[in-house]
Coordinates of C-alpha atoms in Angstrom, one line a residue:
M275 CA -19.6 40.7 21.9
V276 CA -20.2 39.5 18.3
N277 CA -23.1 37.3 17.9
Q278 CA -23.1 34.1 15.7
N279 CA -25.6 35.5 12.9
E280 CA -23.0 38.3 12.6
T281 CA -20.0 35.9 12.4
D282 CA -21.8 33.7 9.8
L283 CA -22.7 36.8 7.8
N284 CA -19.1 37.9 7.8
V285 CA -18.0 34.4 6.7
H286 CA -20.5 34.3 3.8
K287 CA -19.3 37.7 2.6
E288 CA -15.8 36.7 2.7
I289 CA -16.6 33.5 0.6
E290 CA -18.5 35.4 -1.8
E291 CA -15.6 37.8 -2.3
L292 CA -13.3 34.8 -3.0
K293 CA -16.0 33.3 -5.5
M294 CA -15.8 36.5 -7.4
L295 CA -12.2 36.1 -8.1
I296 CA -12.7 32.6 -9.9
R297 CA -13.2 33.3 -13.6
D298 CA -14.9 31.2 -16.3
V299 CA -13.0 30.2 -19.3
P300 CA -15.2 28.9 -22.0
D301 CA -14.4 25.8 -24.2
F302 CA -11.3 24.7 -22.1
P303 CA -10.0 22.0 -22.2
K304 CA -12.6 21.1 -24.9
P305 CA -15.5 22.8 -26.6
G306 CA -18.6 23.0 -24.4
I307 CA -16.7 23.0 -21.1
V308 CA -16.6 26.2 -18.9
F309 CA -13.2 25.7 -16.9
K310 CA -13.3 27.4 -13.5
D311 CA -10.0 29.0 -13.4
I312 CA -8.7 29.6 -9.7
T313 CA -5.5 31.5 -10.6
P314 CA -6.8 34.8 -10.1
L315 CA -7.7 33.8 -6.6
L316 CA -4.2 32.3 -6.2
H317 CA -2.6 35.9 -7.3
K318 CA -4.2 37.6 -4.4
P319 CA -2.3 37.0 -1.1
W320 CA -5.3 37.7 1.3
A321 CA -7.4 35.4 -0.9
L322 CA -5.0 32.4 -0.8
Q323 CA -4.4 33.1 2.9
K324 CA -8.2 33.1 3.5
V325 CA -8.7 29.8 1.7
V326 CA -6.0 28.2 3.8
D327 CA -7.4 29.5 7.0
F328 CA -11.0 28.5 6.1
I329 CA -10.0 25.0 5.3
G330 CA -7.1 24.6 7.7
N331 CA -8.7 26.1 11.0
R332 CA -11.1 23.0 10.8
Y333 CA -8.0 20.7 11.3
I334 CA -6.0 22.5 14.0
G335 CA -5.4 19.8 16.7
A336 CA -7.2 17.0 14.8
G337 CA -3.9 15.0 14.5
V338 CA -3.9 14.7 10.8
D339 CA -0.8 13.1 9.8
I340 CA -0.9 13.7 5.9
V341 CA -2.5 15.9 3.6
A342 CA -2.6 14.3 0.2
G343 CA -2.9 16.7 -2.9
I344 CA -4.0 16.0 -6.4
E345 CA -2.0 17.1 -9.4
S346 CA -1.6 20.0 -10.0
R347 CA -3.7 22.9 -8.5
G348 CA -4.5 20.4 -5.6
F349 CA -0.7 20.6 -4.7
I350 CA -0.9 24.3 -4.0
L351 CA -3.8 23.9 -1.5
A352 CA -2.6 20.7 0.0
S353 CA 1.0 22.0 0.7
A354 CA -0.2 25.2 2.3
L355 CA -2.7 23.2 4.3
A356 CA -0.1 20.8 5.5
Y357 CA 2.1 23.6 6.5
K358 CA -0.7 25.3 8.5
I359 CA -1.7 22.2 10.4
G360 CA 1.6 20.6 10.9
A361 CA 1.0 17.6 8.7
G362 CA 3.1 15.9 6.0
L363 CA 2.4 16.1 2.3
A364 CA 1.6 13.3 -0.1
I365 CA 1.5 13.9 -3.8
I366 CA -0.8 12.3 -6.1
R367 CA 0.4 12.7 -9.7
K368 CA -0.3 11.5 -13.3
P369 CA 1.6 8.4 -14.4
G370 CA 5.2 8.6 -14.9
K371 CA 5.8 11.6 -12.8
L372 CA 6.9 10.1 -9.6
P373 CA 10.4 8.5 -9.1
Y374 CA 9.8 5.7 -6.7
R375 CA 7.6 2.8 -6.7
T376 CA 4.0 3.8 -7.2
I377 CA 0.5 2.3 -7.0
S378 CA -2.1 3.6 -9.5
A379 CA -5.8 4.0 -10.1
T380 CA -7.7 5.0 -13.3
Y381 CA -10.8 6.9 -13.6
T382 CA -13.3 8.6 -15.7
L383 CA -13.7 12.4 -16.0
E384 CA -16.3 14.6 -17.6
Y385 CA -14.3 14.6 -20.8
G386 CA -12.2 11.3 -20.9
K387 CA -10.3 8.7 -19.0
D388 CA -7.0 9.3 -17.0
S389 CA -4.9 7.5 -14.1
I390 CA -3.3 8.8 -11.0
E391 CA -0.4 7.5 -9.0
V392 CA 1.1 7.9 -5.4
H393 CA 4.3 6.5 -4.0
E394 CA 3.6 3.2 -2.3
D395 CA 5.2 4.4 1.0
A396 CA 3.5 8.0 1.0
I397 CA 0.8 6.9 3.3
R398 CA 1.1 4.1 6.1
E399 CA -1.5 2.2 7.5
G400 CA -3.7 4.1 10.1
M401 CA -2.5 7.4 9.2
K402 CA -5.1 10.2 9.5
V403 CA -5.4 11.6 5.7
V404 CA -7.2 14.5 4.3
I405 CA -7.4 14.6 0.8
V406 CA -7.5 18.0 -1.1
D407 CA -8.2 19.1 -4.7
D408 CA -9.2 22.3 -6.2
V409 CA -12.4 21.5 -8.1
L410 CA -15.0 18.8 -7.2
A411 CA -16.7 18.1 -10.6
T412 CA -18.1 14.5 -11.2
G413 CA -15.9 13.2 -8.3
G414 CA -13.9 10.8 -10.6
T415 CA -10.4 12.1 -9.9
M416 CA -11.2 12.1 -6.2
G417 CA -12.5 8.7 -6.4
A418 CA -9.3 7.3 -7.6
A419 CA -7.4 9.3 -5.0
I420 CA -9.6 7.7 -2.5
D421 CA -8.8 4.2 -4.0
L422 CA -5.2 5.0 -3.5
V423 CA -5.5 6.1 0.0
E424 CA -7.5 2.9 0.8
K425 CA -5.0 0.7 -0.9
L426 CA -2.4 2.1 1.5
S427 CA -4.7 1.5 4.4
G428 CA -4.7 5.2 5.3
N429 CA -7.7 6.6 7.5
I430 CA -9.4 9.3 5.5
I431 CA -11.0 11.8 7.9
N432 CA -12.1 14.3 5.4
I433 CA -12.3 15.3 1.5
D434 CA -11.6 19.0 0.9
F435 CA -12.1 21.3 -2.3
L436 CA -11.8 24.9 -3.0
L437 CA -14.8 24.7 -5.1
E438 CA -17.6 22.4 -6.1
L439 CA -19.6 22.3 -9.4
T440 CA -22.9 21.1 -7.5
F441 CA -24.9 20.4 -10.9
L442 CA -22.5 17.6 -11.4
E443 CA -23.2 15.7 -8.3
G444 CA -19.5 14.7 -7.5
R445 CA -20.3 15.1 -3.8
K446 CA -23.1 12.3 -3.9
R447 CA -20.5 9.9 -5.4
I448 CA -18.0 10.6 -2.7
E449 CA -20.4 10.5 0.3
E450 CA -22.0 7.2 -1.1
R451 CA -18.5 5.8 -0.1
G452 CA -18.9 7.1 3.2
Y453 CA -16.5 10.3 3.4
P454 CA -17.5 13.6 4.4
V455 CA -16.9 16.4 1.9
F456 CA -16.2 20.1 2.4
S457 CA -16.2 22.6 -0.4
L458 CA -15.4 26.3 0.4
I459 CA -17.3 27.7 -2.7
K460 CA -20.0 26.2 -4.6
F461 CA -21.2 26.8 -8.1

């Protein structure tokens, strides 16, 4: 029989293996920013499967109705997660990219301002929603996504990220709004 400490040690080792696949890209998209590139992780089938399993196993049997993914890398994770847990998918995009009537929210990122939109019928009142994105930095993008789900009266049960840049304290901004946050990998 495997004890809990051994299981925790194995999980920690697997997460460290995933973390090593994320590369730093200096001065992208602007000078002074070190971009965390997840594409090497996505290129490895076993790594993508691990990520989806680590996040998705938390929701098996939880009755999640919709996984909302934020453009663009959030789509990758959200669609795989929705498939794994048997939920629908709502996509949150930059302005002008969705074909039907939308609602929007504006936010400030670490290097400017932007807006995101979702179809006005993507989430119905009371639906259990998990919002997913690739990186938690300042929390601005996720804050706007939360605003959209709240406007549509969705019931946010969790906010998930592949990785978190802890020094930017985005988690604090989200948790202050009363939502639980899960990040698989932390830098």
